[in-house]
Amino acid sequence: MGRYVSFVDRFKKYISIDTKSDDASTAVPSTKGQLELGALLVQELTELGISAVHEPNGYVYAEIPATVQGKKTLGLIAHLDTAPDLDGKCCNPRVFTYTGGDIVLNEKYTMSVKDFPILNTLVGEELIVTDGNTLLGSDDKAGITIIMEVAQYLVEHPEVPHGAIKIAFTPDEEIGRGADHFDVKRFGADFAYTIDGSCIGELEYENFNAATAKVTITGRNVHPGAAKNIMKNALEIAFDLHSCLPVAERPEYTDGYEGFFLLNELSGTVDTAHLNYIIRDHSKEKFEQKKSLLKSAIDFINIKYGSVAELTVKDTYYNMREKIEAHLEIIDLAKTAFEACGIEPIIQPIRGGTDGARLSYMGLPCPNIFTGGFNFHGRYECIPTSSMQKCIKVILHIIQQLSH
């Protein structure tokens, strides 16, 4: 296969593979594209002389052996899938030097400075954007690219001392299953970083407590001409239920440590309606209160309309801070690397989650490091190439520190 001309070429190859995960699928991984990308990564790692294994469930494990013995074993993790929100096969990315102003993606969609003021900070940067029809896939193929570039650098520079480095690429992170079959013991790292953050400088070891909630409303459909006192319109009941939840606790009105309810799917007919929510809060107490509030709203609807609503709630991950606080030396290690590379660490709560949250509860302390991208999960995704380069330097500096 040969080497990529640049890390941008590598990134473009990865994003051209559709690895969008599918919450409705029971397969592991949930989509075949993730297997395709995993196979490509194993091939590339093998060609570099790195031992790599591709599990049938989609997980990729690899190891770069130590050149210095007796040092801590570092883990680097990124996820194979992209979000289900939009087409995940990005075949027409545009790479250009940004000179300011709005960015026209296509005749229908424009990334405007008014809507995305972060563009004001990127004048003069080389950017990668979509053609407006797909995801870019930088969440988390930027993370994969960064890890693969680090691996290639270490292979091509055997004079660089380092302890053992473990690599893992996981499937289905975007649908909350990324750690379901992760073998922490087999992985064998003392600690790890997920390379799955957003803007440059992000260093995160706090995240939301998270749950999914699925509601089914069973109505009663009769001819509308004879509906009086008989019909129960499941769609109208769904609207009534949603109105019971606080408007101010929707994601578009919250930030920082504030949690939210997100209605991310609504479908149905007069006969039956389905509502899917995600529930988030950094505070475990407030997280439990939010779940209780939704249950109370369901109870109210069932009293008002007569046992029409069923609720299923499933916790998906918890705030990793509880587990990382006993290992703050790995935060200090990353901070030192950031500062050595001229990057100011931005330590803030993740308004989301990573595989690292669950892995931390599975015994592998695993904070999160930036990739440099932003506007994830939509057609307005964008990443400065310099941010990926800086993340590569940060990781190499972490490795350097661990070898001392």
XYZ file of C-alpha atoms in Angstrom:
404
model
C 0.000 0.000 0.000
C 2.861 2.406 0.780
C 2.874 5.483 2.974
C 0.354 8.302 2.727
C 1.762 11.491 1.231
C 0.467 13.433 4.221
C -1.766 12.999 7.251
C -4.441 14.904 5.300
C -4.421 12.158 2.649
C -4.769 9.591 5.419
C -7.688 11.480 6.927
C -9.406 11.819 3.542
C -9.093 8.071 2.949
C -10.673 7.261 6.309
C -13.592 9.678 5.935
C -14.414 8.240 2.508
C -15.558 5.032 4.238
C -19.114 5.207 5.571
C -18.919 4.023 9.187
C -22.151 5.604 10.418
C -23.444 3.494 13.320
C -27.064 2.322 13.581
C -28.911 2.276 16.898
C -31.653 0.077 15.412
C -29.195 -2.696 14.554
C -28.446 -5.537 16.980
C -25.294 -6.552 15.104
C -21.828 -5.943 16.590
C -20.598 -3.699 15.128
C -23.878 -2.171 14.062
C -22.731 -1.436 10.486
C -20.392 -3.134 8.000
C -18.488 0.032 7.180
C -16.861 -0.090 10.587
C -15.470 -3.519 9.752
C -14.136 -2.132 6.476
C -12.291 0.694 8.205
C -11.031 -1.632 10.931
C -9.617 -4.006 8.329
C -7.851 -1.115 6.582
C -6.293 0.028 9.860
C -5.059 -3.476 10.691
C -3.515 -3.694 7.218
C -1.757 -0.360 7.668
C -0.523 -1.226 11.168
C 0.763 -4.581 9.945
C 2.596 -2.913 7.056
C 4.252 -0.652 9.620
C 5.444 -3.751 11.453
C 3.042 -3.264 14.353
C 1.216 -6.297 15.718
C -2.531 -5.743 15.291
C -5.650 -7.852 15.699
C -9.098 -7.254 14.189
C -11.807 -8.895 16.292
C -15.014 -10.192 14.644
C -16.943 -7.695 16.782
C -15.079 -4.836 15.105
C -12.550 -3.937 17.799
C -8.966 -3.341 16.707
C -6.144 -3.894 19.217
C -2.476 -3.149 18.522
C 0.768 -2.771 20.439
C 3.968 -0.867 19.832
C 6.568 -2.684 21.978
C 8.616 -0.762 24.515
C 12.123 0.400 23.689
C 12.634 1.320 27.358
C 11.624 -1.187 30.000
C 9.966 -0.543 33.340
C 7.806 2.365 32.195
C 4.049 2.876 32.379
C 2.033 1.466 29.493
C 0.086 4.164 27.665
C -3.166 3.503 25.808
C -4.490 5.538 22.860
C -8.116 5.054 21.825
C -10.400 6.398 19.083
C -13.709 5.198 17.667
C -14.447 3.859 14.209
C -18.041 5.003 13.808
C -19.527 8.351 12.953
C -22.847 9.753 14.139
C -26.081 8.473 12.546
C -27.348 12.013 11.952
C -26.292 12.367 8.300
C -24.643 10.492 5.422
C -21.271 9.283 6.722
C -19.442 8.792 3.404
C -17.479 12.009 2.844
C -16.027 11.743 -0.660
C -15.811 15.451 -1.544
C -14.055 17.245 1.319
C -12.534 20.621 0.526
C -9.089 21.593 1.852
C -8.241 25.305 1.606
C -6.644 28.250 3.346
C -9.382 30.275 5.020
C -9.177 34.001 4.329
C -12.286 35.002 6.272
C -15.988 35.419 5.633
C -18.746 32.884 5.091
C -17.854 29.453 3.692
C -20.174 28.295 0.915
C -20.489 24.516 1.131
C -22.914 24.192 -1.777
C -25.741 26.162 -3.355
C -28.033 25.338 -0.439
C -25.787 25.392 2.636
C -23.368 28.046 3.873
C -21.302 28.074 7.051
C -21.743 31.700 8.046
C -19.620 33.687 10.447
C -22.839 34.898 12.071
C -23.934 31.368 12.948
C -20.411 30.029 13.617
C -18.367 32.894 15.116
C -15.486 30.486 15.829
C -14.542 31.126 12.176
C -13.263 34.545 13.250
C -10.417 32.783 15.091
C -9.384 30.676 12.089
C -8.361 33.240 9.460
C -5.152 32.025 7.811
C -5.674 28.402 8.851
C -5.892 25.487 6.441
C -9.379 24.032 6.939
C -11.137 20.850 5.871
C -14.897 21.120 5.336
C -17.651 19.047 3.724
C -19.495 19.677 0.479
C -22.627 20.265 2.580
C -24.183 16.866 1.888
C -22.427 14.602 4.406
C -20.696 14.499 7.729
C -16.991 15.261 7.587
C -16.300 12.390 9.974
C -13.671 14.145 12.065
C -15.513 12.707 15.075
C -13.562 10.500 15.351
C -11.555 9.822 12.218
C -9.398 12.777 13.155
C -8.584 10.845 16.336
C -7.803 7.716 14.312
C -5.591 9.727 11.948
C -3.690 11.268 14.849
C -3.037 7.895 16.500
C -1.934 6.311 13.225
C 0.440 9.213 12.550
C 1.947 8.789 16.029
C 2.379 5.060 15.383
C 4.076 5.679 12.033
C 6.386 8.296 13.547
C 7.553 5.932 16.281
C 8.192 3.150 13.777
C 10.162 5.474 11.518
C 12.131 6.938 14.444
C 13.353 3.927 16.442
C 15.791 6.198 18.267
C 12.838 7.706 20.201
C 12.676 5.987 23.617
C 9.250 4.911 24.847
C 7.428 2.399 26.970
C 4.847 -0.004 25.564
C 1.999 1.748 23.756
C -1.372 0.092 23.285
C -3.789 1.187 20.576
C -7.501 0.435 20.303
C -10.151 1.443 17.805
C -13.691 0.803 19.010
C -17.027 0.477 17.167
C -20.393 2.062 17.925
C -19.279 4.792 20.333
C -21.841 7.199 18.913
C -24.723 4.929 19.940
C -23.318 4.278 23.422
C -21.931 0.772 22.814
C -18.245 1.512 22.327
C -17.118 -0.122 25.549
C -19.640 -2.982 25.553
C -17.078 -5.580 24.451
C -13.837 -3.776 25.250
C -11.363 -6.150 26.910
C -9.553 -3.951 29.432
C -7.363 -6.796 30.697
C -6.308 -7.768 27.196
C -5.652 -4.145 26.280
C -3.141 -4.037 29.107
C -2.605 -0.288 29.517
C -2.030 1.391 32.875
C -4.079 4.344 31.667
C -5.258 5.742 28.349
C -6.477 8.816 26.538
C -9.353 8.891 24.110
C -8.438 11.175 21.213
C -12.018 12.277 20.709
C -12.289 15.893 21.810
C -13.254 19.000 19.915
C -11.468 22.365 19.717
C -7.735 22.659 20.257
C -6.681 22.650 23.917
C -9.545 20.590 25.289
C -8.494 18.247 28.104
C -11.508 16.637 29.696
C -12.085 14.328 32.608
C -15.663 15.231 33.449
C -18.672 14.267 31.371
C -22.412 13.885 31.605
C -24.210 11.118 33.363
C -26.341 9.809 30.519
C -29.495 7.805 29.924
C -31.796 7.029 27.029
C -35.562 7.031 27.462
C -38.024 5.462 25.057
C -41.748 6.233 25.327
C -44.558 4.423 23.533
C -48.012 5.966 23.545
C -50.937 3.797 22.520
C -53.878 5.816 21.291
C -57.343 4.903 20.049
C -58.091 5.667 16.433
C -61.631 5.980 15.123
C -63.128 7.895 12.221
C -62.746 11.613 12.997
C -66.397 12.164 12.176
C -67.356 9.987 15.134
C -64.379 10.741 17.384
C -65.977 12.790 20.143
C -65.242 11.274 23.590
C -63.800 8.140 21.928
C -60.584 9.021 20.053
C -57.282 9.177 21.905
C -54.826 10.819 19.527
C -51.394 9.404 20.364
C -49.658 12.338 18.655
C -51.572 14.913 20.685
C -50.806 12.967 23.860
C -47.131 12.935 22.868
C -47.194 16.747 22.585
C -48.868 16.940 25.991
C -46.196 14.719 27.525
C -43.360 16.759 26.031
C -44.888 19.976 27.336
C -44.602 18.577 30.880
C -40.806 18.815 30.685
C -39.099 22.143 31.427
C -38.369 24.209 28.318
C -35.291 25.765 29.946
C -33.758 22.293 30.278
C -33.399 21.688 26.556
C -29.858 21.596 25.084
C -30.350 24.796 23.086
C -30.844 26.697 26.367
C -28.097 25.102 28.495
C -24.318 25.138 28.771
C -21.479 24.390 31.202
C -22.590 22.009 33.909
C -26.288 22.372 33.076
C -28.040 19.168 32.053
C -30.925 18.689 29.648
C -33.671 16.593 28.119
C -33.351 16.149 24.365
C -36.280 14.834 22.329
C -34.258 13.383 19.462
C -36.948 11.317 17.766
C -40.731 11.594 17.436
C -42.787 9.428 15.130
C -46.235 7.951 14.953
C -49.870 8.172 13.996
C -53.129 8.748 15.805
C -52.950 5.097 16.866
C -49.379 4.900 18.203
C -46.577 7.375 18.868
C -42.938 6.922 19.832
C -40.706 9.453 21.558
C -36.991 8.954 22.210
C -35.159 11.145 24.695
C -31.618 11.458 25.902
C -31.180 12.672 29.475
C -27.924 14.312 30.599
C -26.525 15.924 33.733
C -23.069 16.244 35.293
C -24.547 16.017 38.789
C -25.552 12.478 39.729
C -28.282 13.886 41.998
C -29.752 16.089 39.267
C -29.439 13.220 36.789
C -31.618 11.051 39.022
C -34.051 13.951 39.463
C -34.411 14.304 35.702
C -35.221 10.628 35.296
C -37.767 10.910 38.136
C -39.336 13.980 36.524
C -39.870 12.119 33.259
C -41.409 9.207 35.141
C -43.733 11.603 36.970
C -44.765 13.123 33.631
C -45.590 9.626 32.352
C -47.632 8.937 35.498
C -49.536 12.193 34.973
C -50.293 11.318 31.334
C -51.523 7.868 32.337
C -53.851 9.353 34.933
C -55.113 11.976 32.486
C -55.653 9.661 29.487
C -55.883 6.225 31.070
C -52.733 4.017 30.952
C -51.620 4.967 27.455
C -47.880 5.556 27.972
C -45.041 3.112 28.587
C -41.543 4.241 29.546
C -38.198 2.440 29.335
C -35.094 4.164 30.715
C -31.534 2.854 30.305
C -28.417 4.410 31.806
C -25.605 4.537 29.230
C -22.606 6.043 31.062
C -21.636 8.050 34.131
C -19.398 11.009 34.933
C -15.787 9.777 34.805
C -14.586 12.456 37.256
C -15.322 10.135 40.159
C -12.766 7.647 38.793
C -10.188 10.081 37.375
C -9.787 12.120 40.567
C -7.732 9.282 42.051
C -5.360 9.538 39.059
C -4.882 13.267 38.525
C -1.238 12.665 37.633
C -2.390 11.654 34.141
C -4.151 15.016 33.813
C -0.977 16.784 34.939
C 1.008 14.724 32.416
C -1.224 15.911 29.583
C -1.226 19.515 30.827
C 2.570 19.559 30.815
C 2.588 18.233 27.243
C 0.057 20.837 26.123
C 2.097 23.671 27.606
C 5.350 22.320 26.118
C 3.655 22.446 22.703
C 2.455 26.015 23.229
C -1.175 25.037 23.815
C -3.200 26.406 26.710
C -5.101 23.520 28.352
C -8.844 24.044 28.426
C -10.117 21.867 31.238
C -13.887 21.833 31.114
C -16.729 19.336 31.394
C -17.618 17.424 28.252
C -21.170 18.182 27.239
C -21.403 14.626 26.007
C -19.474 11.451 26.660
C -16.715 9.250 25.312
C -15.725 5.605 25.524
C -13.353 6.847 28.208
C -16.241 7.472 30.595
C -17.256 3.815 30.642
C -13.700 2.551 30.443
C -12.810 4.572 33.530
C -15.532 2.691 35.427
C -14.147 -0.567 33.993
C -10.763 0.070 35.625
C -8.948 1.968 32.844
C -8.549 5.671 33.731
C -9.196 7.398 30.431
C -9.546 11.193 30.051
C -10.139 12.843 26.693
C -7.864 14.963 24.468
C -8.782 17.347 21.630
C -8.627 16.557 17.917
C -9.228 20.159 16.851
C -12.523 19.710 15.027
C -15.838 21.410 15.726
C -19.492 21.411 14.671
C -19.516 17.611 14.995
C -22.498 15.491 13.889
C -23.616 17.671 11.025
C -22.854 19.050 7.573
C -21.037 22.044 9.077
C -18.221 19.949 10.527
C -14.825 21.567 10.116
C -11.254 20.897 11.259
C -8.064 22.964 10.965
C -5.175 20.765 9.827
C -2.809 22.545 12.235
C -4.911 21.359 15.186
C -4.442 17.717 14.209
C -0.709 18.338 13.835
C -0.568 19.878 17.293
C -2.392 16.921 18.821
C 0.191 14.583 17.257
C 2.940 16.645 18.915
C 1.119 16.566 22.274
C 0.874 12.784 22.255
C 4.523 12.401 21.268
C 5.445 14.707 24.156
C 3.382 12.603 26.568
C 5.248 9.534 25.327
C 8.543 11.334 25.788
C 7.675 12.251 29.386
C 6.732 8.658 30.198
C 10.099 7.386 28.938
C 12.060 9.420 31.502
